[in-house]
Short mmCIF file of C-alpha atoms (C1' of nucleotides) in Angstrom, two decimals:
data_model
loop_
_atom_site.label_atom_id
_atom_site.label_comp_id
_atom_site.label_asym_id
_atom_site.label_seq_id
_atom_site.Cartn_x
_atom_site.Cartn_y
_atom_site.Cartn_z
CA MET A 8 -0.20 -0.10 -0.17
CA SER A 9 2.84 2.30 -0.88
CA LYS A 10 0.24 4.05 -3.36
CA GLN A 11 -2.84 5.65 -2.00
CA SER A 12 -5.71 3.73 -3.32
CA THR A 13 -9.24 4.56 -2.09
CA LYS A 14 -8.63 7.61 -0.03
CA LYS A 15 -8.61 10.71 -2.15
CA PRO A 16 -5.27 11.85 -1.18
CA CYS A 17 -4.60 15.61 -1.52
CA ASP A 18 -6.92 18.52 -2.90
CA SER A 19 -10.27 19.77 -1.86
CA MET A 20 -11.32 22.98 -0.79
CA PRO A 21 -8.92 24.88 1.35
CA VAL A 22 -10.58 24.60 5.02
CA LYS A 23 -9.30 27.88 6.10
CA LEU A 24 -8.90 27.37 9.79
CA ASN A 25 -10.67 29.85 11.88
CA ALA A 26 -8.23 30.78 14.87
CA ASP A 27 -10.14 28.96 17.54
CA PRO A 28 -8.88 29.98 21.07
CA THR A 29 -9.35 26.20 22.01
CA GLU A 30 -5.96 25.63 20.38
CA GLU A 31 -4.12 27.79 22.44
CA ALA A 32 -5.87 26.57 25.72
CA PHE A 33 -5.03 23.11 24.54
CA ALA A 34 -1.50 23.81 23.73
CA LYS A 35 -1.10 25.31 27.09
CA LEU A 36 -2.40 22.37 28.99
CA ALA A 37 -0.44 20.26 26.71
CA TRP A 38 2.77 22.05 27.32
CA ALA A 39 2.17 21.90 31.27
CA ILE A 40 2.60 18.28 31.12
CA ALA A 41 5.47 18.25 28.07
CA HIS A 42 8.15 17.89 30.44
CA PRO A 43 9.10 14.39 32.15
CA ALA A 44 9.53 15.89 35.78
CA ARG A 45 5.93 17.70 35.59
CA VAL A 46 4.49 14.42 34.21
CA GLN A 47 6.31 12.82 37.14
CA ILE A 48 4.63 15.38 39.39
CA MET A 49 1.27 14.69 37.98
CA ARG A 50 1.49 11.08 38.39
CA LEU A 51 2.78 11.19 42.02
CA LEU A 52 0.15 13.82 43.09
CA ILE A 53 -2.76 11.49 41.18
CA GLY A 54 -1.87 8.45 42.92
CA ARG A 55 -1.67 10.15 46.24
CA GLU A 56 -4.24 12.71 46.69
CA ALA A 57 -1.92 15.21 48.19
CA CYS A 58 1.45 15.93 48.65
CA VAL A 59 3.83 18.32 50.28
CA CYS A 60 6.51 20.06 48.08
CA GLY A 61 9.15 18.68 50.30
CA GLU A 62 8.18 15.19 49.31
CA ILE A 63 7.54 15.89 45.88
CA VAL A 64 11.34 17.43 45.97
CA ASP A 65 12.50 14.08 47.38
CA CYS A 66 11.21 11.96 44.82
CA LEU A 67 12.68 13.96 41.95
CA PRO A 68 16.36 14.21 41.06
CA LEU A 69 16.26 17.93 40.99
CA ALA A 70 16.94 20.99 43.17
CA GLN A 71 13.97 22.36 45.51
CA SER A 72 14.08 25.59 43.23
CA THR A 73 14.02 23.65 40.15
CA VAL A 74 10.77 21.52 41.33
CA SER A 75 9.26 24.51 42.72
CA GLN A 76 9.40 26.24 39.32
CA HIS A 77 7.76 23.11 37.82
CA LEU A 78 5.12 23.32 40.64
CA LYS A 79 4.55 26.75 39.52
CA ILE A 80 4.27 26.20 35.85
CA LEU A 81 1.55 23.05 36.77
CA LYS A 82 -0.36 25.66 39.25
CA GLU A 83 -0.38 28.27 36.55
CA SER A 84 -1.75 26.11 34.08
CA GLY A 85 -4.77 25.14 36.76
CA LEU A 86 -3.74 21.26 36.71
CA ILE A 87 -2.84 21.31 40.33
CA GLN A 88 -3.63 23.60 43.16
CA GLY A 89 -1.88 24.32 46.37
CA GLU A 90 -3.06 24.65 49.86
CA VAL A 91 -1.34 26.13 52.64
CA ASP A 92 -1.12 23.88 55.63
CA GLY A 93 0.92 25.76 58.20
CA PRO A 94 4.62 26.29 56.93
CA LYS A 95 4.16 23.68 54.57
CA ILE A 96 2.09 23.58 51.34
CA CYS A 97 0.16 21.04 50.32
CA TYR A 98 -0.23 20.01 46.32
CA CYS A 99 -3.24 18.27 45.15
CA ILE A 100 -4.59 17.81 41.33
CA ASN A 101 -7.55 19.87 40.21
CA PRO A 102 -9.96 17.20 38.71
CA ASP A 103 -11.73 19.61 36.50
CA LYS A 104 -8.58 20.79 34.44
CA LEU A 105 -7.50 17.17 34.42
CA GLU A 106 -11.03 16.26 32.92
CA GLN A 107 -10.70 19.03 30.62
CA LEU A 108 -7.11 18.14 29.55
CA LYS A 109 -8.42 14.45 28.80
CA THR A 110 -11.42 15.66 26.84
CA LEU A 111 -9.60 17.71 24.87
CA VAL A 112 -7.01 15.01 23.73
CA ALA A 113 -9.62 12.31 23.40
CA GLY A 114 -11.43 14.64 21.35
CA LEU A 115 -8.58 14.72 18.66
CA MET S 1 -13.92 23.59 53.15
CA SER S 2 -11.06 26.05 53.75
CA LYS S 3 -9.85 23.32 56.27
CA GLN S 4 -9.11 19.50 54.98
CA SER S 5 -11.51 17.30 56.71
CA THR S 6 -11.74 13.73 55.41
CA LYS S 7 -8.60 13.14 53.33
CA LYS S 8 -5.42 12.84 54.91
CA PRO S 9 -3.28 15.72 53.37
CA CYS S 10 -0.14 15.42 53.64
CA ASP S 11 2.11 12.38 54.91
CA SER S 12 2.90 9.08 54.04
CA MET S 13 6.04 7.20 53.00
CA PRO S 14 7.74 8.77 50.23
CA VAL S 15 7.11 6.80 46.96
CA LYS S 16 10.26 7.18 45.37
CA LEU S 17 9.63 7.37 41.66
CA ASN S 18 11.33 5.20 39.73
CA ALA S 19 12.75 6.89 36.44
CA ASP S 20 9.98 5.22 34.14
CA PRO S 21 11.14 5.98 30.55
CA THR S 22 7.51 5.96 30.11
CA GLU S 23 7.52 9.95 31.26
CA GLU S 24 9.97 10.87 28.64
CA ALA S 25 7.91 9.45 26.07
CA PHE S 26 4.77 11.00 27.20
CA ALA S 27 6.44 14.17 27.71
CA LYS S 28 7.83 13.80 24.15
CA LEU S 29 4.24 13.43 22.59
CA ALA S 30 2.71 15.98 24.82
CA TRP S 31 5.22 18.67 23.30
CA ALA S 32 4.53 17.94 20.03
CA ILE S 33 1.05 19.08 20.49
CA ALA S 34 2.07 21.84 22.99
CA HIS S 35 1.89 24.61 20.29
CA PRO S 36 -1.24 26.18 18.90
CA ALA S 37 -0.15 25.77 15.05
CA ARG S 38 0.79 22.16 15.96
CA VAL S 39 -2.75 21.55 17.50
CA GLN S 40 -4.22 23.20 14.24
CA ILE S 41 -2.04 20.92 12.02
CA MET S 42 -3.25 17.80 13.99
CA ARG S 43 -7.03 18.85 13.81
CA LEU S 44 -6.87 19.76 9.84
CA LEU S 45 -5.13 16.43 9.35
CA ILE S 46 -7.61 14.36 11.31
CA GLY S 47 -10.61 16.23 9.70
CA ARG S 48 -9.22 15.35 6.01
CA GLU S 49 -7.48 12.31 6.09
CA ALA S 50 -4.70 13.46 4.10
CA CYS S 51 -3.37 17.02 3.20
CA VAL S 52 -0.36 18.66 1.19
CA CYS S 53 2.10 20.87 2.88
CA GLY S 54 1.01 23.80 0.66
CA GLU S 55 -2.76 23.45 1.71
CA ILE S 56 -1.71 23.33 5.54
CA VAL S 57 0.37 26.34 4.72
CA ASP S 58 -2.34 28.36 3.53
CA CYS S 59 -4.50 27.42 6.40
CA LEU S 60 -1.95 28.81 8.82
CA PRO S 61 -0.79 32.24 9.42
CA LEU S 62 2.58 31.57 9.18
CA ALA S 63 5.45 31.45 6.67
CA GLN S 64 5.89 28.25 4.56
CA SER S 65 9.32 27.60 6.63
CA THR S 66 8.04 27.49 9.59
CA VAL S 67 5.02 25.35 8.85
CA SER S 68 7.53 23.02 7.36
CA GLN S 69 9.28 23.20 10.72
CA HIS S 70 6.35 22.35 12.65
CA LEU S 71 5.60 19.37 10.28
CA LYS S 72 9.12 17.96 11.15
CA ILE S 73 8.50 18.06 14.92
CA LEU S 74 5.29 16.46 14.16
CA LYS S 75 6.70 13.98 11.98
CA GLU S 76 9.74 13.15 14.57
CA SER S 77 7.23 12.67 17.01
CA GLY S 78 5.44 10.04 15.13
CA LEU S 79 2.09 11.66 15.41
CA ILE S 80 2.03 12.34 11.56
CA GLN S 81 3.96 10.88 8.37
CA GLY S 82 4.31 12.08 5.03
CA GLU S 83 4.34 10.23 1.81
CA VAL S 84 6.05 11.55 -1.38
CA ASP S 85 3.37 12.20 -4.04
CA GLY S 86 5.46 13.51 -7.01
CA PRO S 87 6.53 16.94 -6.09
CA LYS S 88 4.22 17.33 -3.24
CA ILE S 89 4.19 15.49 -0.01
CA CYS S 90 0.82 14.14 1.39
CA TYR S 91 0.85 14.28 5.43
CA CYS S 92 -1.57 12.06 7.16
CA ILE S 93 -2.27 10.97 11.12
CA ASN S 94 -0.61 7.98 12.09
CA PRO S 95 -3.36 6.38 14.09
CA ASP S 96 -1.21 4.26 16.18
CA LYS S 97 0.56 7.13 17.64
CA LEU S 98 -2.45 9.14 18.17
CA GLU S 99 -3.93 6.26 20.06
CA GLN S 100 -1.00 5.83 22.40
CA LEU S 101 -0.98 9.59 23.16
CA LYS S 102 -4.80 9.49 24.02
CA THR S 103 -3.94 6.01 26.12
CA LEU S 104 -1.29 7.89 28.02
CA VAL S 105 -3.51 11.03 28.72
CA ALA S 106 -6.74 9.05 29.73
CA GLY S 107 -4.48 6.75 31.67
CA LEU S 108 -3.66 9.97 34.18
"C1'" DT R 1 17.29 20.39 -21.23
"C1'" DT R 2 15.05 24.18 -19.29
"C1'" DC R 3 11.37 26.20 -16.36
"C1'" DC R 4 8.29 26.06 -12.72
"C1'" DT R 5 6.31 24.28 -8.84
"C1'" DT R 6 6.86 22.32 -4.34
"C1'" DT R 7 9.22 21.24 0.07
"C1'" DA R 8 13.24 21.02 3.21
"C1'" DT R 9 17.17 23.12 5.05
"C1'" DC R 10 20.34 26.72 6.32
"C1'" DG R 11 21.63 30.64 9.05
"C1'" DT R 12 20.07 34.09 12.14
"C1'" DT R 13 17.60 36.81 15.62
"C1'" DG R 14 15.10 37.35 19.39
"C1'" DA R 15 12.23 34.70 23.08
"C1'" DT R 16 11.63 31.24 26.27
"C1'" DC R 17 12.80 27.04 29.12
"C1'" DT R 18 15.75 24.55 32.54
"C1'" DG R 19 18.64 24.16 36.17
"C1'" DC R 20 20.90 25.64 39.79
"C1'" DG R 21 22.71 28.38 44.17
"C1'" DA R 22 21.60 32.00 46.79
"C1'" DT R 23 18.24 34.68 49.35
"C1'" DA R 24 13.94 36.02 51.23
"C1'" DG R 25 9.29 35.45 53.55
"C1'" DG R 26 6.12 32.60 56.56
"C1'" DC R 27 4.85 29.92 60.37
"C1'" DG R 28 5.60 27.36 64.31
"C1'" DA R 29 8.30 25.98 68.18
"C1'" DT R 30 11.40 27.21 71.96
"C1'" DA U 22 11.84 37.69 70.31
"C1'" DT U 23 14.66 34.23 68.13
"C1'" DC U 24 15.40 30.04 65.91
"C1'" DG U 25 14.92 26.56 62.59
"C1'" DC U 26 12.04 24.39 59.19
"C1'" DC U 27 9.69 24.81 54.59
"C1'" DT U 28 8.77 27.06 50.36
"C1'" DA U 29 9.02 30.75 46.95
"C1'" DT U 30 11.60 33.91 44.42
"C1'" DC U 31 15.90 36.25 42.11
"C1'" DG U 32 19.63 36.33 39.22
"C1'" DC U 33 22.34 33.83 36.12
"C1'" DA U 34 23.95 30.43 32.46
"C1'" DG U 35 23.31 27.52 28.92
"C1'" DA U 36 20.39 24.98 25.98
"C1'" DT U 37 16.28 24.95 23.02
"C1'" DC U 38 12.37 26.96 20.55
"C1'" DA U 39 9.79 29.86 16.87
"C1'" DA U 40 9.72 32.79 13.24
"C1'" DC U 41 11.60 34.49 9.31
"C1'" DG U 42 14.02 35.14 4.40
"C1'" DA U 43 16.99 33.07 1.64
"C1'" DT U 44 18.55 29.06 -0.59
"C1'" DA U 45 18.71 24.37 -2.38
"C1'" DA U 46 17.03 19.81 -3.78
"C1'" DA U 47 13.78 17.10 -6.37
"C1'" DG U 48 10.40 15.96 -9.97
"C1'" DG U 49 7.01 17.29 -13.59
"C1'" DA U 50 5.88 19.88 -17.92
"C1'" DA U 51 7.05 22.32 -22.13
#
DNA sequence: TTCCTTTATCGTTGATCTGCGATAGGCGAT
DNA sequence: ATCGCCTATCGCAGATCAACGATAAAGGAA
C-alpha cells in the first residue's frame, strides 16, 4: 500500500481554519505536561491525593528551586492547586482541569 | 472547606519514583502538540485524512518554512507521517501514535 | 535540457525554558 | 523575640524554540 488507493489524498477546498481560541488553551495544557518532571509530579499527585512540596522534591532528582518552578508552572496551568498548611504547602490535582485535558485529547 | 477534613492531606511514606522511561515518551508526545499551530495541523489532518503541505501552509498564518518546521516536529514525534506524491508531500495522521497519546493521557 | 512548482534545510535573531545556588519570607516551636 | 524549617523567588548560565527570509533539492512539464 505504498500508493494510495481509496482515500482521495490531497485536494479539496482549502479549509481556512478559524483561529479557535481552543487551540491556545489546548496547547497550554499540553505544554504543562510536556516535561518528564511535570509528568512525574502529576502522576505522583494523582496517586496520592495530596503531597507536600518537600516530599515531591525528595522524589525527584532535581533541586528544590527547580521543583518549585515546575510546581508553579503546573499551578499556573490549573492542573494542580496548592493549599497552605502551616509552614508547608499541600499540592493536589485539580480534577476539573485534568478532565478538561483528557477531554481535549480524547476529542482529537 | 478551607480546612481539609476527610482526606489525609500530607504525610505517607515517600514513594520514590522510579525513572520510568514512559515519562519521557509521554512528555515528548505532549510537547509535540504543545503549540497552537501544531494543534491546528493535527486537527486539520484528522478532519481531512490527508493533505499536502501547501494547503496546510495556506490554512495557517505562518511562513512556509515555519510550517515545514512544525511538520518536521510532528513527524519526528511519530504523530504524523509524510508520503511523497510526485513533487508534493502528502501528510496524514499516524493512528497508532495518536491512540498511544490518547491512552497515555486517559491513563493519568 | 530548461523552466516551474513544491518542499526541506540553512542561518540568524529574539524569546523562552531549564537548571542551579543563594536569598527572602512565612510559620510554628522554643 | 529568636531560632529553625519549609517554600517561593531572584539572578544567572546554557540550551532550546519560534519565526522568518533566502536558498537548495527534487520532480513534472514544456
